[in-house]
Short mmCIF file of C-alpha atoms in Angstrom, two decimals:
data_model
loop_
_atom_site.label_atom_id
_atom_site.label_comp_id
_atom_site.label_asym_id
_atom_site.label_seq_id
_atom_site.Cartn_x
_atom_site.Cartn_y
_atom_site.Cartn_z
CA MET J 193 98.69 52.36 112.29
CA SER J 194 100.90 49.33 112.73
CA ARG J 195 103.18 47.95 110.09
CA ASP J 196 100.91 44.94 109.64
CA ASP J 197 97.96 47.21 108.80
CA ILE J 198 99.66 48.84 105.81
CA PRO J 199 98.67 47.50 102.37
CA ARG J 200 101.57 46.01 100.48
CA GLY J 201 100.88 47.39 97.01
CA ALA J 202 104.47 48.51 96.57
CA SER J 203 105.61 44.93 96.48
CA GLY J 204 102.52 43.36 95.04
CA ASP J 205 101.83 41.80 91.68
CA SER J 206 101.95 44.51 89.02
CA GLY J 207 99.41 42.53 87.04
CA THR J 208 96.69 43.38 89.56
CA GLU J 209 97.45 47.11 89.75
CA SER J 210 94.63 49.49 88.93
CA ALA J 211 94.84 52.02 86.09
CA ALA J 212 95.19 54.83 88.64
CA THR J 213 98.12 53.03 90.25
CA ARG J 214 99.88 52.50 86.91
CA LEU J 215 99.32 56.11 85.83
CA ARG J 216 100.60 57.35 89.17
CA GLN J 217 103.81 55.38 88.81
CA LEU J 218 104.19 56.44 85.17
CA LEU J 219 103.96 60.14 86.03
CA ARG J 220 106.51 59.75 88.82
CA ASN J 221 108.95 57.96 86.53
CA LEU J 222 108.33 60.27 83.56
CA ASP J 223 108.66 63.56 85.50
CA PRO J 224 106.90 65.84 82.96
CA GLY J 225 108.54 68.94 84.45
CA ARG J 226 111.87 68.10 82.85
CA PHE J 227 110.35 68.65 79.39
CA GLY J 228 109.56 72.28 80.21
CA LEU J 229 112.91 73.43 78.85
CA LEU J 230 111.76 72.35 75.38
CA GLY J 231 109.87 75.65 75.40
CA PHE J 232 113.12 77.38 74.46
CA LEU J 233 112.82 75.74 71.04
CA SER J 234 110.01 78.21 70.36
CA VAL J 235 112.32 81.24 70.70
CA PRO J 236 113.62 81.14 67.06
CA GLY J 237 109.98 81.10 65.92
CA TYR J 238 109.44 84.53 67.45
CA LEU J 239 112.69 85.94 66.07
CA VAL J 240 112.65 84.58 62.52
CA GLU J 241 109.40 84.69 60.55
CA SER J 242 110.22 81.62 58.47
CA LEU J 243 110.50 79.58 61.69
CA SER J 244 107.12 80.65 63.08
CA VAL J 245 106.05 77.00 62.95
CA LEU J 246 108.07 76.56 66.17
CA GLN J 247 105.95 79.04 68.13
CA PRO J 248 103.48 76.45 69.53
CA LEU J 249 106.42 74.83 71.35
CA VAL J 250 106.15 77.70 73.84
CA LEU J 251 103.43 75.62 75.53
CA PHE J 252 106.16 73.32 76.84
CA PHE J 253 107.02 76.07 79.33
CA LEU J 254 103.78 75.19 81.13
CA LEU J 255 105.38 71.91 82.16
CA LEU J 256 107.76 73.89 84.37
CA LEU J 257 104.74 74.31 86.64
CA TRP J 258 104.50 70.54 87.08
CA PRO J 259 106.17 70.51 90.53
CA LEU J 260 103.36 72.79 91.72
CA VAL J 261 100.47 70.73 90.38
CA GLU J 262 101.99 67.26 90.74
CA PRO J 263 100.77 66.85 94.35
CA LEU J 264 97.19 67.47 93.18
CA PHE J 265 97.44 64.84 90.45
CA ASP J 266 99.07 62.42 92.88
CA TYR J 267 96.39 63.01 95.51
CA ALA J 268 93.59 62.39 93.00
CA LEU J 269 95.24 59.25 91.64
CA LYS J 270 95.97 58.00 95.14
CA ARG J 271 92.26 58.20 95.97
CA GLY J 272 91.49 56.24 92.82
CA ALA J 273 94.12 53.58 93.47
CA ASP J 274 93.05 50.37 95.17
CA GLU J 275 96.14 50.16 97.35
CA GLU J 276 99.01 52.17 98.78
CA THR J 277 101.82 51.95 96.28
CA GLU J 278 104.26 54.70 97.28
CA PRO J 279 106.65 54.66 100.26
CA THR J 280 105.08 57.85 101.65
CA ASP J 281 101.44 56.79 101.32
CA TRP J 282 101.24 55.95 105.02
CA ILE J 283 102.17 59.56 105.96
CA HIS J 284 99.34 62.08 106.37
CA MET J 285 100.35 65.73 106.18
CA GLY J 286 97.46 68.14 105.79
CA ASP J 287 94.12 67.77 104.02
CA PRO J 288 92.63 69.24 100.82
CA ARG J 289 91.71 72.48 102.60
CA GLU J 290 95.28 72.97 103.76
CA TRP J 291 96.56 72.20 100.28
CA ALA J 292 94.19 74.86 98.95
CA VAL J 293 95.72 77.35 101.38
CA SER J 294 99.16 76.40 100.11
CA TYR J 295 98.20 76.90 96.46
CA LEU J 296 96.43 80.16 97.15
CA SER J 297 99.64 81.40 98.77
CA ILE J 298 101.71 80.80 95.63
CA PRO J 299 100.82 84.15 93.97
CA LEU J 300 102.32 85.93 96.98
CA ALA J 301 105.74 84.60 95.96
CA PHE J 302 105.47 86.47 92.67
CA VAL J 303 105.19 89.80 94.47
CA ASN J 304 108.01 89.02 96.91
CA PRO J 305 111.21 90.34 95.28
CA PRO J 306 113.78 88.57 97.51
CA VAL J 307 112.08 85.20 96.99
CA LEU J 308 111.72 85.75 93.23
CA VAL J 309 115.41 86.55 92.91
CA GLN J 310 116.33 83.46 94.94
CA ASP J 311 114.18 81.31 92.64
CA VAL J 312 116.02 82.73 89.61
CA LEU J 313 119.38 82.16 91.31
CA GLN J 314 118.51 78.55 92.14
CA LEU J 315 117.75 77.76 88.50
CA LEU J 316 120.83 79.57 87.21
CA GLY J 317 122.85 78.10 90.04
CA SER J 318 122.11 74.63 88.69
CA GLY J 319 123.79 75.61 85.44
CA VAL J 320 126.71 77.15 87.33
CA ALA J 321 127.11 73.94 89.33
CA MET J 322 127.10 71.89 86.13
CA VAL J 323 129.90 74.06 84.73
CA ARG J 324 131.84 73.88 88.00
CA HIS J 325 131.66 70.07 87.89
CA ARG J 326 132.25 69.92 84.12
CA GLY J 327 128.81 68.52 83.40
CA SER J 328 128.81 65.87 86.11
CA VAL J 329 127.48 66.98 89.51
CA PRO J 330 128.04 64.78 92.61
CA ASP J 331 126.57 61.31 92.25
CA PRO J 332 125.40 58.79 94.90
CA SER J 333 128.18 56.43 93.80
CA ASP J 334 130.87 58.98 94.66
CA GLU J 335 133.03 58.29 97.70
CA ARG J 336 132.52 61.02 100.29
CA PRO J 337 135.05 61.91 103.02
CA ILE J 338 132.46 62.28 105.80
CA THR J 339 129.75 60.07 107.25
CA TYR J 340 127.18 62.18 109.08
CA ARG J 341 124.82 61.68 111.96
CA LEU J 342 121.16 62.63 111.78
CA PRO J 343 120.75 66.25 112.94
CA VAL J 344 117.95 65.25 115.33
CA GLU J 345 117.34 62.95 118.28
CA GLY J 346 114.59 60.39 118.62
CA THR J 347 112.58 58.92 115.74
CA TRP J 348 111.76 61.16 112.77
CA THR J 349 110.03 60.50 109.45
CA VAL J 350 111.52 61.30 106.04
CA VAL J 351 108.70 62.91 104.06
CA ASN J 352 110.81 64.10 101.12
CA GLY J 353 114.19 63.15 99.79
CA SER J 354 116.25 60.29 98.43
CA LEU J 355 119.50 59.64 96.62
CA GLU J 356 117.39 58.26 93.78
CA LYS J 357 115.72 60.59 91.29
CA GLU J 358 112.30 58.97 91.68
CA TYR J 359 111.91 60.17 95.27
CA SER J 360 114.35 63.07 95.26
CA HIS J 361 113.39 66.24 97.13
CA SER J 362 113.96 68.26 93.93
CA TRP J 363 116.17 66.85 91.18
CA ILE J 364 116.30 70.38 89.75
CA PRO J 365 117.54 72.74 91.16
CA THR J 366 120.67 70.75 91.89
CA THR J 367 121.22 72.48 95.23
CA GLN J 368 118.27 70.48 96.63
CA ARG J 369 118.86 67.27 94.67
CA TYR J 370 119.83 65.24 97.73
CA ALA J 371 117.98 67.31 100.34
CA TYR J 372 115.64 65.85 102.96
CA ASP J 373 112.52 67.07 104.76
CA LEU J 374 112.08 65.54 108.20
CA VAL J 375 109.08 65.62 110.56
CA VAL J 376 107.91 63.65 113.59
CA THR J 377 104.84 61.48 113.07
CA ASP J 378 102.68 59.38 115.34
CA GLU J 379 101.86 55.74 114.70
CA ASP J 380 99.06 56.76 112.33
CA GLY J 381 101.43 58.82 110.19
CA HIS J 382 100.12 62.23 111.28
CA SER J 383 102.51 65.12 111.86
CA ARG J 384 100.18 66.61 114.48
CA PRO J 385 97.39 65.05 116.58
CA ALA J 386 94.31 64.28 114.48
CA GLY J 387 91.56 66.84 114.88
CA THR J 388 93.78 69.65 116.17
CA LYS J 389 94.10 73.08 114.60
CA PRO J 390 97.28 73.74 112.59
CA ALA J 391 98.95 76.00 115.16
CA VAL J 392 102.71 75.51 114.91
CA GLU J 393 102.87 74.36 118.53
CA GLU J 394 100.64 71.39 117.71
CA TYR J 395 103.15 69.81 115.33
CA TYR J 396 105.24 67.12 116.96
CA CYS J 397 108.52 68.36 115.48
CA TYR J 398 108.07 72.05 116.27
CA ASP J 399 110.75 73.53 118.55
CA GLU J 400 112.65 70.25 118.73
CA PRO J 401 116.47 70.63 118.93
CA VAL J 402 118.42 70.64 115.65
CA LEU J 403 121.98 69.35 115.88
CA ALA J 404 125.22 69.65 113.91
CA PRO J 405 125.53 66.55 111.68
CA ALA J 406 129.36 66.53 111.99
CA ASP J 407 132.25 68.57 113.35
CA GLY J 408 132.80 71.80 111.48
CA VAL J 409 132.85 75.58 111.47
CA VAL J 410 129.75 77.77 111.10
CA VAL J 411 130.04 79.91 107.96
CA ASP J 412 126.54 81.38 107.58
CA VAL J 413 123.41 81.94 109.66
CA LEU J 414 120.06 83.66 109.34
CA ASP J 415 117.99 84.13 112.47
CA THR J 416 115.72 87.05 111.57
CA ASP J 417 113.28 85.69 109.01
CA LEU J 418 109.60 85.68 109.92
CA GLU J 419 107.51 82.67 110.90
CA PRO J 420 103.70 82.37 110.82
CA SER J 421 101.85 81.13 113.88
CA ARG J 422 100.11 78.36 111.93
CA GLY J 423 101.04 75.64 109.49
CA GLY J 424 98.36 73.97 107.41
CA GLY J 425 99.81 75.12 104.09
CA PHE J 426 100.42 78.70 105.20
CA ALA J 427 103.84 80.33 104.72
CA HIS J 428 104.60 83.83 105.95
CA PRO J 429 103.73 86.29 103.14
CA LEU J 430 106.67 88.56 104.06
CA LYS J 431 109.33 85.88 104.20
CA ARG J 432 112.70 87.03 102.89
CA SER J 433 114.44 83.70 102.46
CA ILE J 434 113.49 80.40 100.82
CA PRO J 435 115.26 78.34 103.51
CA GLY J 436 113.97 80.70 106.21
CA ASN J 437 116.20 80.81 109.25
CA TYR J 438 119.15 78.49 108.80
CA VAL J 439 122.65 77.48 109.83
CA THR J 440 125.33 76.51 107.30
CA ILE J 441 128.35 74.56 108.57
CA GLN J 442 131.57 73.78 106.70
CA HIS J 443 132.75 70.22 107.40
CA ALA J 444 135.48 69.90 104.76
CA PRO J 445 137.09 72.29 102.24
CA GLU J 446 134.24 71.76 99.78
CA GLU J 447 131.53 70.14 101.90
CA PHE J 448 128.81 72.04 103.79
CA SER J 449 125.51 71.29 105.49
CA THR J 450 122.49 73.59 105.69
CA LEU J 451 119.79 73.15 108.35
CA ALA J 452 116.77 75.24 107.39
CA HIS J 453 113.31 76.49 108.47
CA LEU J 454 114.47 77.09 112.06
CA VAL J 455 112.46 78.93 114.71
CA PRO J 456 113.25 82.69 114.71
CA GLY J 457 115.64 83.51 117.52
CA SER J 458 116.64 79.87 118.06
CA VAL J 459 119.99 79.91 116.25
CA ALA J 460 122.55 79.17 118.97
CA VAL J 461 125.80 79.51 117.02
CA GLN J 462 127.61 82.31 115.22
CA PRO J 463 129.80 82.54 112.11
CA GLY J 464 133.33 81.38 112.82
CA GLU J 465 132.28 79.16 115.71
CA ARG J 466 133.53 75.60 115.84
CA VAL J 467 130.78 73.07 116.42
CA GLU J 468 130.99 69.43 117.34
CA ARG J 469 129.00 66.53 115.99
CA GLY J 470 125.67 66.49 117.85
CA GLN J 471 125.91 70.05 119.22
CA GLN J 472 122.63 71.96 119.22
CA VAL J 473 122.58 74.76 116.64
CA GLY J 474 118.90 75.73 116.58
CA ARG J 475 115.31 74.46 116.80
CA CYS J 476 112.96 73.03 114.19
CA GLY J 477 110.49 75.62 112.95
CA HIS J 478 108.31 76.91 110.14
CA SER J 479 110.16 79.90 108.64
CA GLY J 480 110.79 80.43 104.92
CA ASN J 481 109.23 78.36 102.12
CA SER J 482 107.40 75.98 104.42
CA THR J 483 103.83 74.67 104.49
CA GLU J 484 104.14 73.22 107.98
CA PRO J 485 106.91 72.87 110.60
CA HIS J 486 109.70 70.60 109.43
CA LEU J 487 113.48 70.40 109.16
CA HIS J 488 115.05 70.84 105.74
CA LEU J 489 118.49 69.25 105.60
CA GLN J 490 120.91 69.34 102.71
CA PHE J 491 124.61 68.85 102.06
CA GLN J 492 126.26 70.97 99.40
CA ASP J 493 129.57 71.90 97.76
CA HIS J 494 129.19 75.69 98.10
CA PRO J 495 128.54 78.00 101.06
CA THR J 496 125.78 79.82 99.15
CA PHE J 497 122.45 77.97 99.12
CA GLU J 498 121.34 78.99 95.61
CA LEU J 499 124.66 78.27 93.86
CA ALA J 500 125.46 74.88 95.36
CA ALA J 501 125.36 71.38 93.96
CA GLY J 502 123.81 68.89 96.35
CA ILE J 503 126.05 66.24 97.90
CA PRO J 504 124.60 62.74 98.52
CA PRO J 505 125.05 61.99 102.24
CA ARG J 506 125.43 58.76 104.19
CA PHE J 507 124.49 58.52 107.86
CA ALA J 508 126.15 56.50 110.61
CA ASN J 509 124.50 54.90 113.66
CA VAL J 510 120.98 55.14 112.33
CA ASP J 511 118.12 52.66 112.71
CA VAL J 512 115.88 52.60 109.64
CA GLU J 513 112.28 51.40 109.53
CA SER J 514 110.44 51.15 106.21
CA PRO J 515 106.71 50.90 107.03
CA TRP J 516 105.68 50.20 103.43
CA LEU J 517 107.69 46.96 103.23
CA ASP J 518 106.40 43.52 104.06
CA ALA J 519 107.82 42.14 107.26
CA ALA J 520 109.37 39.38 105.16
CA ASP J 521 111.18 41.97 103.07
CA GLY J 522 112.83 43.46 106.13
CA ASP J 523 114.38 46.90 106.51
CA PRO J 524 117.60 47.99 104.80
CA ASP J 525 120.85 47.06 106.51
CA SER J 526 121.86 50.05 108.62
CA SER J 527 124.97 48.57 110.24
CA GLY J 528 127.26 50.77 108.15
CA PRO J 529 126.94 54.18 106.44
CA THR J 530 123.29 54.37 105.46
CA ALA J 531 121.37 56.23 102.77
CA ILE J 532 117.84 57.16 103.81
CA THR J 533 114.80 57.71 101.62
CA ALA J 534 111.29 59.17 101.70
CA GLY J 535 108.79 57.17 103.74
CA GLN J 536 111.28 55.80 106.24
CA ARG J 537 111.39 56.33 109.98
CA VAL J 538 114.93 57.02 111.12
CA THR J 539 116.44 57.00 114.61
CA THR J 540 119.94 57.90 115.75
CA VAL J 541 121.58 55.19 117.84
CA ASP J 542 124.81 55.90 119.74
CA SER J 543 126.51 55.47 123.08
CA ALA J 544 124.91 58.64 124.42
CA ARG J 545 121.43 57.59 123.43
CA GLY J 546 120.01 57.13 126.93
CA ALA J 547 117.72 59.98 127.83
CA SER J 548 118.02 61.64 124.45
CA ASP J 549 115.60 59.17 122.87
CA GLN J 550 112.87 60.82 124.92
CA SER J 551 112.99 63.82 122.60
CA SER J 552 110.86 63.67 119.46
CA SER J 553 109.36 60.22 120.06
CA ALA J 554 108.00 61.40 123.39
CA ALA J 555 106.64 64.52 121.74
CA ALA J 556 104.57 62.45 119.34
CA SER J 557 103.32 59.95 121.91
CA THR J 558 102.39 62.42 124.63
CA ARG J 559 100.34 64.61 122.29
CA GLN J 560 98.10 61.67 121.46
CA GLU J 561 96.75 61.69 125.02
CA SER J 562 93.07 62.56 125.29
CA PRO J 563 92.12 66.20 126.03
CA GLU J 564 90.84 65.11 129.44
CA THR J 565 94.26 63.86 130.45
CA THR J 566 95.82 66.46 132.70
CA GLY J 567 98.52 66.38 135.30
CA ASP J 568 101.19 68.42 136.98
CA ALA J 569 103.92 70.34 135.19
CA SER J 570 106.01 67.21 134.78
CA GLU J 571 103.41 65.76 132.40
CA SER J 572 104.08 68.28 129.66
CA THR J 573 102.96 67.51 126.13
CA ARG J 574 106.51 68.28 125.00
CA ALA J 575 109.56 66.20 125.56
CA PRO J 576 111.95 67.46 128.26
CA ASP J 577 114.83 69.56 126.98
CA GLU J 578 117.43 68.06 129.28
CA PRO J 579 120.94 68.38 127.81
CA THR J 580 122.75 65.19 126.93
CA ALA J 581 126.19 64.41 125.65
CA ALA J 582 124.69 63.79 122.24
CA THR J 583 123.18 67.25 121.99
CA ASP J 584 125.84 69.28 123.74
CA GLY J 585 128.96 68.06 122.03
CA ALA J 586 131.81 67.67 124.51
CA GLY J 587 130.12 69.43 127.37
CA ARG J 588 129.43 72.57 125.33
CA SER J 589 126.09 74.17 124.72
CA GLY J 590 124.71 76.62 122.21
CA ALA J 591 126.96 79.54 121.40
CA THR J 592 129.70 78.75 123.87
CA GLY J 593 131.91 76.95 121.34
CA SER J 594 135.27 78.42 120.41
CA ALA J 595 135.28 81.06 117.68
CA ASP J 596 138.53 81.98 115.95
CA GLY J 597 136.79 84.58 113.82
CA PRO J 598 134.76 83.99 110.64
CA LEU J 599 136.31 81.95 107.86
CA ARG J 600 134.47 83.93 105.19
CA SER J 601 135.93 87.14 103.86
CA PRO J 602 133.73 89.99 105.19
CA VAL J 603 134.36 91.97 102.00
CA ALA J 604 133.43 89.09 99.69
CA VAL J 605 130.26 88.14 101.53
CA THR J 606 129.13 91.79 101.78
CA LEU J 607 129.67 92.29 98.05
CA GLU J 608 127.74 89.08 97.38
CA ARG J 609 124.79 90.41 99.38
CA PHE J 610 125.18 93.80 97.61
CA ALA J 611 124.79 92.06 94.24
CA PHE J 612 121.72 90.27 95.57
CA GLY J 613 120.29 93.65 96.59
CA VAL J 614 120.80 94.97 93.05
CA GLY J 615 118.75 92.07 91.71
CA VAL J 616 116.03 92.61 94.31
CA ALA J 617 115.85 96.31 93.39
CA ALA J 618 115.46 95.46 89.69
CA VAL J 619 112.56 93.08 90.39
CA THR J 620 110.98 95.60 92.76
CA ALA J 621 111.11 98.32 90.09
CA VAL J 622 109.27 96.01 87.67
CA LEU J 623 106.60 95.20 90.29
CA VAL J 624 106.13 98.90 91.06
CA GLY J 625 105.50 99.56 87.36
CA ILE J 626 103.02 96.69 87.09
CA VAL J 627 101.08 97.77 90.17
CA ALA J 628 101.00 101.36 88.91
CA ARG J 629 99.59 100.31 85.53
CA VAL J 630 96.97 98.07 87.11
CA ALA J 631 95.93 100.87 89.46
CA GLY J 632 95.97 103.46 86.69
CA LEU J 633 98.59 105.58 88.44
CA GLU J 634 101.40 107.63 86.96
CA VAL J 635 104.62 106.65 88.71
CA GLY J 636 107.79 108.47 87.66
CA ALA J 637 111.44 107.70 88.25
CA LEU J 638 111.54 109.64 91.50
CA GLU J 639 108.57 107.77 92.97
CA THR J 640 110.11 104.42 92.02
CA ALA J 641 113.41 105.49 93.58
CA LEU J 642 111.61 106.46 96.78
CA VAL J 643 109.89 103.07 96.96
CA LEU J 644 113.28 101.37 96.57
CA ALA J 645 114.84 103.59 99.22
CA GLY J 646 111.93 102.92 101.56
CA GLY J 647 112.35 99.18 101.15
CA ALA J 648 116.08 99.45 101.81
CA GLY J 649 115.38 101.52 104.92
CA ALA J 650 112.94 98.93 106.19
CA GLY J 651 115.54 96.20 105.67
CA LEU J 652 118.25 98.14 107.50
CA GLY J 653 115.85 98.99 110.32
CA TRP J 654 114.78 95.38 110.73
CA ARG J 655 118.41 94.25 110.89
CA LEU J 656 119.23 96.85 113.54
CA LEU J 657 116.21 95.89 115.64
CA ALA J 658 117.03 92.19 115.34
CA GLY J 659 120.60 92.86 116.44
CA ARG J 660 119.42 94.78 119.48
CA ALA J 661 117.12 91.86 120.32
CA GLY J 662 120.11 89.51 120.39
CA ARG J 663 119.42 87.65 117.13
CA MET J 664 122.33 86.13 115.21
CA LEU J 665 122.86 88.37 112.18
CA ARG J 666 123.65 87.10 108.70
CA PRO J 667 127.25 87.84 107.61
CA GLY J 668 127.36 90.75 105.17
CA GLY J 669 123.67 91.39 105.73
CA PHE J 670 124.04 95.15 105.30
CA GLY J 671 125.12 94.52 101.69
CA ALA J 672 121.61 93.73 100.37
CA PRO J 673 119.91 96.99 101.48
CA LEU J 674 122.96 98.95 100.35
CA GLY J 675 122.59 97.38 96.91
CA VAL J 676 118.95 98.49 96.82
CA VAL J 677 119.98 102.01 97.88
CA ALA J 678 122.57 102.15 95.09
CA VAL J 679 119.95 101.23 92.48
CA SER J 680 117.49 103.78 93.88
CA LEU J 681 120.09 106.53 93.49
CA LEU J 682 120.92 105.44 89.95
CA TRP J 683 117.22 105.20 89.08
CA ALA J 684 116.60 108.76 90.23
CA ALA J 685 119.70 110.34 88.66
CA VAL J 686 120.67 108.30 85.57
CA PRO J 687 117.93 107.65 82.97
CA ALA J 688 120.10 105.09 81.20
CA ALA J 689 120.13 102.98 84.37
CA ARG J 690 116.34 102.51 84.37
CA TRP J 691 116.56 99.16 82.62
CA PRO J 692 115.48 96.40 85.05
CA ALA J 693 116.64 93.53 82.82
CA ALA J 694 120.17 94.92 82.70
CA LEU J 695 120.20 95.58 86.44
CA LEU J 696 118.96 92.06 87.19
CA THR J 697 121.63 90.62 84.89
CA VAL J 698 124.35 92.65 86.62
CA GLY J 699 123.10 91.63 90.05
CA VAL J 700 122.85 87.92 89.21
CA ALA J 701 126.22 87.87 87.42
CA GLY J 702 127.87 89.65 90.34
CA TYR J 703 126.28 87.26 92.83
CA VAL J 704 127.55 84.23 90.91
CA ALA J 705 131.06 85.64 90.35
CA ILE J 706 131.56 86.85 93.91
CA GLY J 707 130.07 83.61 95.20
CA ALA J 708 132.72 81.65 93.28
CA LEU J 709 135.43 83.85 94.81
CA ASP J 710 133.90 83.45 98.26
CA ARG J 711 133.89 79.66 97.87
CA ARG J 712 137.56 79.64 96.85
CA LEU J 713 138.62 81.92 99.70
CA LEU J 714 136.61 79.88 102.18
CA ARG J 715 138.20 76.63 101.01
CA ARG J 716 141.69 78.10 101.52
CA ALA J 717 140.80 79.53 104.93
CA PHE J 718 139.41 76.15 106.04
CA GLU J 719 142.56 74.35 104.89
CA ARG J 720 144.79 76.87 106.69
CA ARG J 721 142.84 76.46 109.92
CA ALA J 722 142.95 72.67 109.62
CA SER J 723 146.70 72.79 109.04
CA ARG J 724 147.20 75.08 112.03
CA ASP J 725 145.09 72.82 114.23
CA ALA J 726 147.11 69.79 113.11
CA ARG J 727 150.38 71.54 114.03
CA ALA J 728 148.96 72.58 117.41
CA GLY J 729 147.88 69.01 118.07
CA THR J 730 151.34 67.69 117.22
CA GLU J 731 153.05 70.22 119.48
CA SER J 732 150.78 69.43 122.39
#
C-alpha cells in the first residue's frame, strides 16, 4: 500500500462522515472506561439501608471492562465506516479469528496469581504515583533532561502510544500512559507476510535487536519468563510477568526506561552494568502480556514497573512518516526532539546509520518474496546481524560493559519481591478455595499450605534451572518464592492468618512501601556514582 492509496478521511470534511465514523470518534474521545470508578458510589447503598437507591450504580463497574471490548466495537465500526479515519487504520495486525483467540485467553489471567497481583499493583500504583507527584503526574509539556534515541534500528511502526490521551497506550494505569508498542510492517501494513501462519518467526520484528535508548545503568532484568511459539492473539498461559522478559535502565536519578516482551534468553546485560546509547540489550520477542511479537517501550520515574508514573519522551535523530496524512499536509518536523504517535513509521537516522538500516526494513522486504524464491545462505529471510557502531555502543557488545556492582540495595529489592510473594500466596489461597468448591472437594488448611509450598518450590526450581542455563536472573528473585513459603507456614500453623484479604493488603502495602524506599536509595546511589565519575573525569 502506497501513501497515495490511503483514503484521507482523517483530514476530510466532517460533514460527509458516516454515522459509524462519527460514533467511532465519539467513543474514542469519550473513553467510557474512565466512568467505571463511578461504581464506588454504590458502596454506601450496600452498607446503609436508607441509601439502597444507590445500588444500581454498581453497574458502572462494568465500564472498567471497556479496554477489553473497545477493539471489538472499533473493528465493527471501522467496517461500517466509509473511509479510514484513524491514524492506525492502515495497519493490519491479526484477523477476527486471532482476536477471538486473544479474548478466549483472557480468563486464563484470572487464574494466574502473579499476573492478577500485578494488575492490582498497577491500578494501586497509579494512585501512589498521583500522591508522589501531589496530584500532577508528568505532563508532555514538562521539560525533560534527556532526549532519547529509538531503541531499534531500521524502520518500525508505532501501533500503540502517544503523548496525547486520545491515542495513548493506556492513560490508566499511569505507568503505561506514555508507553509505545512498536512492530515492523510491510508496505501493506502487515506485521507478518499475508497468508502465513502466526508462528513467532514469521513476524518481521521477531528477534530483531533491542537497543539502549540512552546512556545509563541497568537496574533490573527478567530473562526467564516463558514465550509461546505462536502469536495470533495467543499469550503464554503460564506467564509470570505482564511485561514478560525486560530490561530496565536508569538514565537519571528519577528517570528510567523499560524495554519489554523480549525473547527468553536474549537479555545481554546484567544489573549494575553501564550501557551506552545504542548498545544492544536484548531481542524483540513475544513474552508476557503479548498477543503477537512486538517491543513495548516506556519511560518511567520509578524502577518498579507497577508503581511508576510514565514519563513523556522525546526522540532525537528520527525520521517520521505519517501514512494517514495527505501529501500536502506533510509529515511532522523531526529536525529536533520529536514526539511520536500511533500510526507513524519511525526510523533512526545518525552518523552510524550505514549498514544498520538493513535491519528491520530488510526483514520486512525480504519476507515478502514469493515461496518459490530460494537461494544460498546469504539470501536469508532475516536481516544480517552484523554489529555496527550504532548497536554496539563504543565498540562494546552485549554483557561486556563495565559493571561496578548493582545500584539497587539487595536487601530492599529482595524484601520487595518477598512482599509480592505474600500477595501471590493470598490470591493463590483464594483460587484453591474456589476450585475446591467447584469440584466439590474438601480442602483443609494443610492441603492449601501444601499447594502454596509446592508453587514456591516450583518457582525456586525454575530460577535455579534458569541460572544454570546462563539466563540473567532478576535481582531479589528468591524473595517472591520465600514470601509464598512464609504464607504457607502461617496458613498451616496459625488459624488467624488464614485471611486472604489481610494477607493481600499486607503484601501490597509492603510492596509499595519498600518500593518507595528502593526508589530513594537508588536515586542516591545513582547520584553518588555520577559524582564519583565526574571527579574521576576531572582528575584524568
